Tab-separated table of C-alpha atoms in Angstrom:
chain	number	residue	atom	x	y	z
A	1335	MET	CA	115.278	-61.839	-163.328
A	1336	ARG	CA	118.497	-60.864	-162.269
A	1337	ARG	CA	119.760	-60.187	-158.853
A	1338	ARG	CA	122.409	-57.863	-158.309
A	1339	THR	CA	124.841	-59.438	-155.033
A	1340	LEU	CA	126.293	-56.690	-153.111
A	1341	PRO	CA	128.258	-56.141	-155.892
A	1342	TRP	CA	131.050	-53.826	-153.728
A	1343	LEU	CA	132.229	-57.159	-151.817
A	1344	VAL	CA	133.495	-58.235	-155.440
A	1345	GLY	CA	136.145	-55.209	-154.908
A	1346	LEU	CA	136.864	-55.034	-151.484
A	1347	LEU	CA	137.680	-58.856	-151.285
A	1348	PHE	CA	139.859	-57.863	-154.777
A	1349	GLY	CA	141.471	-55.014	-153.088
A	1350	VAL	CA	142.152	-57.075	-149.463
A	1351	VAL	CA	143.499	-60.091	-150.925
A	1352	ALA	CA	145.669	-58.203	-153.959
A	1353	GLY	CA	146.925	-55.762	-150.796
A	1354	GLY	CA	147.710	-58.954	-148.813
A	1355	SER	CA	149.732	-61.083	-151.678
A	1356	SER	CA	153.175	-61.313	-151.941
A	1357	ALA	CA	155.250	-62.260	-155.005
A	1358	GLN	CA	154.816	-66.122	-153.730
A	1359	ASP	CA	151.407	-66.632	-153.244
A	1360	VAL	CA	150.019	-63.561	-155.799
A	1361	ASP	CA	148.326	-66.483	-158.035
A	1362	PRO	CA	146.244	-67.942	-155.142
A	1363	GLY	CA	144.480	-64.059	-153.918
A	1364	ARG	CA	144.262	-63.827	-157.929
A	1365	ALA	CA	142.518	-67.448	-157.775
A	1366	ALA	CA	140.527	-66.239	-154.563
A	1367	ALA	CA	139.082	-62.997	-156.216
A	1368	GLU	CA	138.279	-64.480	-159.477
A	1369	ALA	CA	136.137	-67.334	-157.541
A	1370	PHE	CA	134.883	-64.451	-155.806
A	1371	ARG	CA	133.691	-62.938	-159.387
A	1372	GLU	CA	132.005	-66.308	-160.284
A	1373	GLY	CA	130.240	-66.815	-157.808
A	1374	SER	CA	128.906	-63.191	-157.665
A	1375	LEU	CA	127.750	-63.952	-161.136
A	1376	ALA	CA	126.420	-67.323	-160.192
A	1377	ALA	CA	123.853	-65.608	-157.686
A	1378	ASP	CA	122.846	-62.801	-159.837
A	1379	ASP	CA	121.481	-65.502	-162.155
A	1380	LEU	CA	120.113	-67.550	-159.195
A	1381	ARG	CA	122.204	-70.364	-159.701
A	1382	TRP	CA	122.858	-70.966	-155.985
A	1383	ARG	CA	124.569	-74.259	-156.248
A	1384	ASP	CA	127.040	-72.752	-158.409
A	1385	ALA	CA	127.374	-69.722	-156.171
A	1386	GLU	CA	128.110	-71.790	-153.391
A	1387	ARG	CA	130.491	-73.455	-154.719
A	1388	ALA	CA	132.662	-70.259	-156.274
A	1389	PHE	CA	131.953	-68.945	-152.709
A	1390	ALA	CA	133.287	-71.726	-150.499
A	1391	ARG	CA	136.728	-71.897	-153.061
A	1392	ALA	CA	137.408	-68.622	-152.690
A	1393	PHE	CA	137.112	-69.008	-148.701
A	1394	GLU	CA	139.207	-71.751	-149.284
A	1395	LEU	CA	141.733	-69.531	-150.767
A	1396	SER	CA	141.688	-66.323	-148.743
A	1397	GLY	CA	140.262	-67.136	-145.677
A	1398	LEU	CA	138.337	-63.861	-145.767
A	1399	PRO	CA	134.923	-63.538	-143.960
A	1400	GLN	CA	133.424	-61.613	-147.096
A	1401	ALA	CA	133.605	-65.500	-149.184
A	1402	LEU	CA	132.225	-67.046	-146.420
A	1403	TYR	CA	129.406	-64.285	-145.936
A	1404	MET	CA	128.699	-64.944	-149.500
A	1405	GLN	CA	128.528	-68.635	-149.095
A	1406	GLY	CA	126.076	-68.505	-145.924
A	1407	VAL	CA	123.698	-66.644	-148.304
A	1408	ALA	CA	123.960	-69.174	-151.269
A	1409	LEU	CA	123.283	-71.886	-148.608
A	1410	ARG	CA	120.083	-70.151	-147.251
A	1411	ALA	CA	119.240	-69.782	-150.609
A	1412	LEU	CA	119.165	-73.473	-151.372
A	1413	ASP	CA	116.752	-74.127	-148.474
A	1414	ARG	CA	119.815	-75.470	-146.433
A	1415	PRO	CA	119.373	-73.873	-143.190
A	1416	VAL	CA	121.271	-75.886	-140.986
A	1417	GLU	CA	124.795	-75.475	-143.143
A	1418	ALA	CA	123.768	-71.750	-143.664
A	1419	ARG	CA	123.412	-70.999	-139.659
A	1420	ASP	CA	126.446	-72.314	-139.309
A	1421	THR	CA	128.409	-70.887	-142.124
A	1422	LEU	CA	126.803	-67.549	-140.660
A	1423	ARG	CA	128.362	-67.679	-137.351
A	1424	ARG	CA	131.269	-68.469	-138.478
A	1425	VAL	CA	131.193	-65.135	-140.139
A	1426	VAL	CA	130.245	-63.521	-136.689
A	1427	ALA	CA	133.220	-65.726	-134.552
A	1428	LEU	CA	135.827	-64.079	-137.692
A	1429	ILE	CA	134.921	-61.204	-137.612
A	1430	GLU	CA	134.544	-60.200	-134.185
A	1431	ARG	CA	137.776	-62.178	-133.187
A	1432	ASP	CA	139.765	-59.195	-135.373
A	1433	VAL	CA	138.831	-55.824	-133.532
A	1434	GLY	CA	140.368	-54.082	-136.101
A	1435	ALA	CA	137.845	-55.531	-138.698
A	1436	TRP	CA	134.608	-54.704	-136.858
A	1437	ALA	CA	134.187	-50.961	-138.736
A	1438	GLU	CA	134.987	-52.069	-142.240
A	1439	ASN	CA	132.401	-55.115	-141.676
A	1440	SER	CA	129.635	-53.832	-139.362
A	1441	ASP	CA	127.617	-54.361	-142.448
A	1442	ILE	CA	128.371	-57.472	-142.826
A	1443	LEU	CA	128.459	-58.942	-139.467
A	1444	ALA	CA	124.966	-57.185	-138.636
A	1445	GLU	CA	123.754	-59.056	-141.802
A	1446	ALA	CA	125.369	-62.392	-140.867
A	1447	ARG	CA	123.825	-62.011	-137.463
A	1448	ALA	CA	120.213	-61.483	-138.470
A	1449	LEU	CA	120.400	-64.052	-141.518
A	1450	ALA	CA	122.383	-66.653	-138.997
A	1451	ASP	CA	118.882	-66.136	-136.748
A	1452	GLU	CA	116.815	-66.676	-139.634
A	1453	SER	CA	118.345	-69.856	-140.837
A	1454	GLU	CA	117.765	-71.177	-137.016
A	1455	ALA	CA	113.620	-70.423	-137.375
A	1456	ARG	CA	113.977	-72.785	-140.290
A	1457	ILE	CA	116.043	-75.502	-139.039
A	1458	ALA	CA	113.708	-78.970	-138.197
A	1459	ARG	CA	114.094	-81.591	-135.742
A	1460	LEU	CA	114.170	-85.177	-135.275
A	1461	GLU	CA	113.714	-86.394	-131.831
A	1462	ILE	CA	114.876	-90.577	-132.154
A	1463	GLY	CA	114.496	-92.785	-130.081
A	1464	PRO	CA	114.700	-95.358	-127.694
A	1465	LEU	CA	118.197	-95.982	-128.709
A	1466	ALA	CA	120.616	-98.724	-127.237
A	1467	PRO	CA	123.740	-97.829	-126.623
A	1468	ASP	CA	125.062	-100.152	-129.666
A	1469	ALA	CA	122.798	-99.356	-132.005
A	1470	THR	CA	124.291	-97.298	-135.455
A	1471	LEU	CA	121.875	-94.546	-136.034
A	1472	ARG	CA	121.882	-93.045	-140.124
A	1473	VAL	CA	119.566	-90.067	-141.052
A	1474	ASP	CA	119.606	-89.536	-144.618
A	1475	GLY	CA	122.060	-92.039	-144.830
A	1476	ARG	CA	125.104	-90.661	-142.930
A	1477	VAL	CA	125.778	-91.229	-139.389
A	1478	ARG	CA	125.579	-89.771	-136.520
A	1479	PRO	CA	126.551	-89.278	-133.130
A	1480	SER	CA	123.900	-91.372	-130.797
A	1481	THR	CA	123.486	-92.257	-126.905
A	1482	SER	CA	121.176	-94.535	-125.422
A	1483	GLY	CA	117.399	-92.883	-125.092
A	1484	HIS	CA	116.832	-90.069	-126.943
A	1485	VAL	CA	118.655	-87.873	-129.596
A	1486	GLU	CA	117.470	-84.739	-131.290
A	1487	ILE	CA	118.821	-84.493	-134.854
A	1488	GLU	CA	118.332	-81.310	-136.917
A	1489	VAL	CA	117.699	-81.245	-140.150
A	1490	ASP	CA	116.806	-79.270	-142.872
A	1491	PRO	CA	113.477	-78.892	-144.341
A	1492	GLY	CA	112.128	-82.074	-146.581
A	1493	ALA	CA	112.060	-85.364	-146.907
A	1494	ARG	CA	113.852	-87.204	-144.745
A	1495	SER	CA	115.055	-91.270	-143.889
A	1496	VAL	CA	116.004	-92.808	-140.274
A	1497	VAL	CA	117.984	-95.842	-139.955
A	1498	VAL	CA	118.593	-97.637	-136.855
A	1499	GLU	CA	120.609	-101.153	-137.183
A	1500	ARG	CA	121.773	-102.662	-133.981
A	1501	GLU	CA	123.411	-106.725	-133.734
A	1502	GLY	CA	120.702	-109.550	-133.018
A	1503	TYR	CA	118.036	-107.071	-133.826
A	1504	GLU	CA	115.597	-106.043	-136.670
A	1505	THR	CA	116.872	-102.657	-138.633
A	1506	PHE	CA	114.236	-100.116	-138.412
A	1507	VAL	CA	113.629	-97.388	-141.068
A	1508	TRP	CA	111.638	-94.740	-141.077
A	1509	SER	CA	111.017	-91.954	-143.887
A	1510	GLY	CA	108.672	-88.424	-143.927
A	1511	GLU	CA	108.130	-84.978	-144.348
A	1512	THR	CA	109.927	-82.074	-142.330
A	1513	THR	CA	108.594	-78.943	-142.407
A	1514	PRO	CA	110.726	-75.944	-141.127
A	1515	GLY	CA	110.919	-75.082	-137.391
A	1516	THR	CA	108.743	-78.174	-136.600
A	1517	ARG	CA	109.776	-80.986	-134.309
A	1518	THR	CA	109.028	-84.733	-135.425
A	1519	SER	CA	108.960	-87.740	-132.861
A	1520	VAL	CA	110.377	-90.987	-134.190
A	1521	GLU	CA	110.013	-93.705	-132.279
A	1522	VAL	CA	112.167	-96.856	-133.000
A	1523	VAL	CA	110.873	-100.350	-132.372
A	1524	GLN	CA	113.400	-103.063	-133.146
A	1525	GLU	CA	112.189	-106.739	-133.061
A	1526	ALA	CA	115.142	-109.337	-131.690
A	1527	ILE	CA	116.258	-111.787	-134.466
A	1528	VAL	CA	115.079	-115.524	-133.385
A	1529	VAL	CA	117.424	-117.799	-134.102
A	1530	GLU	CA	117.135	-121.786	-133.384
A	1531	ALA	CA	119.885	-123.366	-131.383
A	1532	PRO	CA	122.522	-125.536	-133.585
A	1533	SER	CA	121.108	-128.681	-132.117
A	1534	ARG	CA	117.857	-127.729	-132.724
A	1535	ARG	CA	118.364	-127.130	-136.457
A	1536	ARG	CA	120.415	-130.731	-136.139
A	1537	ARG	CA	117.691	-132.681	-134.853
A	1538	ARG	CA	115.076	-131.035	-137.344
A	1539	ALA	CA	117.128	-131.901	-140.572
A	1540	LEU	CA	117.909	-135.026	-139.476
A	1541	LEU	CA	114.355	-136.356	-138.640
A	1542	GLY	CA	114.131	-134.555	-141.836
A	1543	THR	CA	116.391	-136.681	-143.880
A	1544	LEU	CA	114.727	-139.748	-141.865
A	1545	ILE	CA	111.053	-139.375	-142.851
A	1546	THR	CA	112.486	-138.975	-146.768
A	1547	VAL	CA	113.960	-142.665	-146.227
A	1548	VAL	CA	110.914	-144.050	-144.990
A	1549	LEU	CA	108.851	-142.038	-147.704
A	1550	VAL	CA	111.380	-143.033	-150.154
A	1551	GLY	CA	111.840	-146.974	-148.863
A	1552	ALA	CA	107.476	-147.453	-149.221
A	1553	ALA	CA	107.487	-145.977	-152.424
A	1554	VAL	CA	110.082	-147.868	-154.246
A	1555	PRO	CA	108.254	-152.172	-153.671
A	1556	LEU	CA	105.162	-149.991	-154.326
A	1557	GLY	CA	105.933	-148.901	-157.607
A	1558	TRP	CA	107.729	-152.626	-157.698
A	1559	ARG	CA	104.459	-154.167	-157.456
A	1560	LEU	CA	102.332	-152.181	-159.468
A	1561	SER	CA	105.164	-152.534	-162.432
A	1562	ARG	CA	104.082	-156.328	-162.483
A	1563	SER	CA	102.295	-158.193	-165.061
A	1564	PRO	CA	98.718	-158.761	-163.207
A	1565	GLU	CA	98.913	-162.399	-162.551
A	1566	ARG	CA	96.198	-165.313	-164.072
A	1567	VAL	CA	93.922	-166.199	-161.183
A	1568	THR	CA	93.527	-170.107	-161.164
A	1569	PRO	CA	90.198	-171.403	-159.365
A	1570	GLN	CA	90.672	-173.252	-156.317
A	1571	TYR	CA	88.016	-175.980	-157.869
A	1572	PRO	CA	88.206	-176.333	-161.284
A	1573	GLU	CA	85.544	-178.972	-161.376
A	1574	ARG	CA	82.999	-177.056	-159.377
A	1575	VAL	CA	80.600	-175.107	-160.868
A	1576	PHE	CA	78.748	-172.058	-158.582
A	1577	GLU	CA	75.690	-170.714	-159.568
A	1578	VAL	CA	74.788	-167.414	-157.815
A	1579	PRO	CA	71.220	-167.254	-157.148
């Protein structure tokens, strides 16, 4: 089923861009309108990844909140609530900053606020700790700022991973599934890596060498003896005959 996505926004965006374009920047303006059209067609076909990229491009070229709003809609459809909330809040900030644009963008402003609140409710949170000051924290492969103690990280629902690295300690690895609006506690436990002192390692190596030398030295004469031909045993008293009762 095709989903019509605010078709009036296409004309609005093109009109605003074309109206504010001069001979020098008409190409970027047309490119922004074209990117917006591509995003709208992708959204109608529920191709939200393509739509999100196209709307992001349209906003990059135009700086207009209409394009940013549609990017937020696409992010919400992709179930990426953290980015969706942040994007939609930017839309609200852009519109509120321009008092003159409130009237013509009142619908977008209201919808952006409502969708931002809905996205906020879907965000999952990881409470990770305890962390040492020199620890490196990675969530889903990305380095995240961390302080000593515990830190709270906002994540999208789904499969998540946590890796904590620290010099001289074993690497901590956690993976799990997060659900919308929940808080998951991740307890970090890292065992210190025991490293033998150099002098102790040298003593052990020397002892092993000595044992090897002794064993090899004992094996050589033994092997030589075993390899010799059997010696003839001559009776000490050949003239005597002994009878065994």
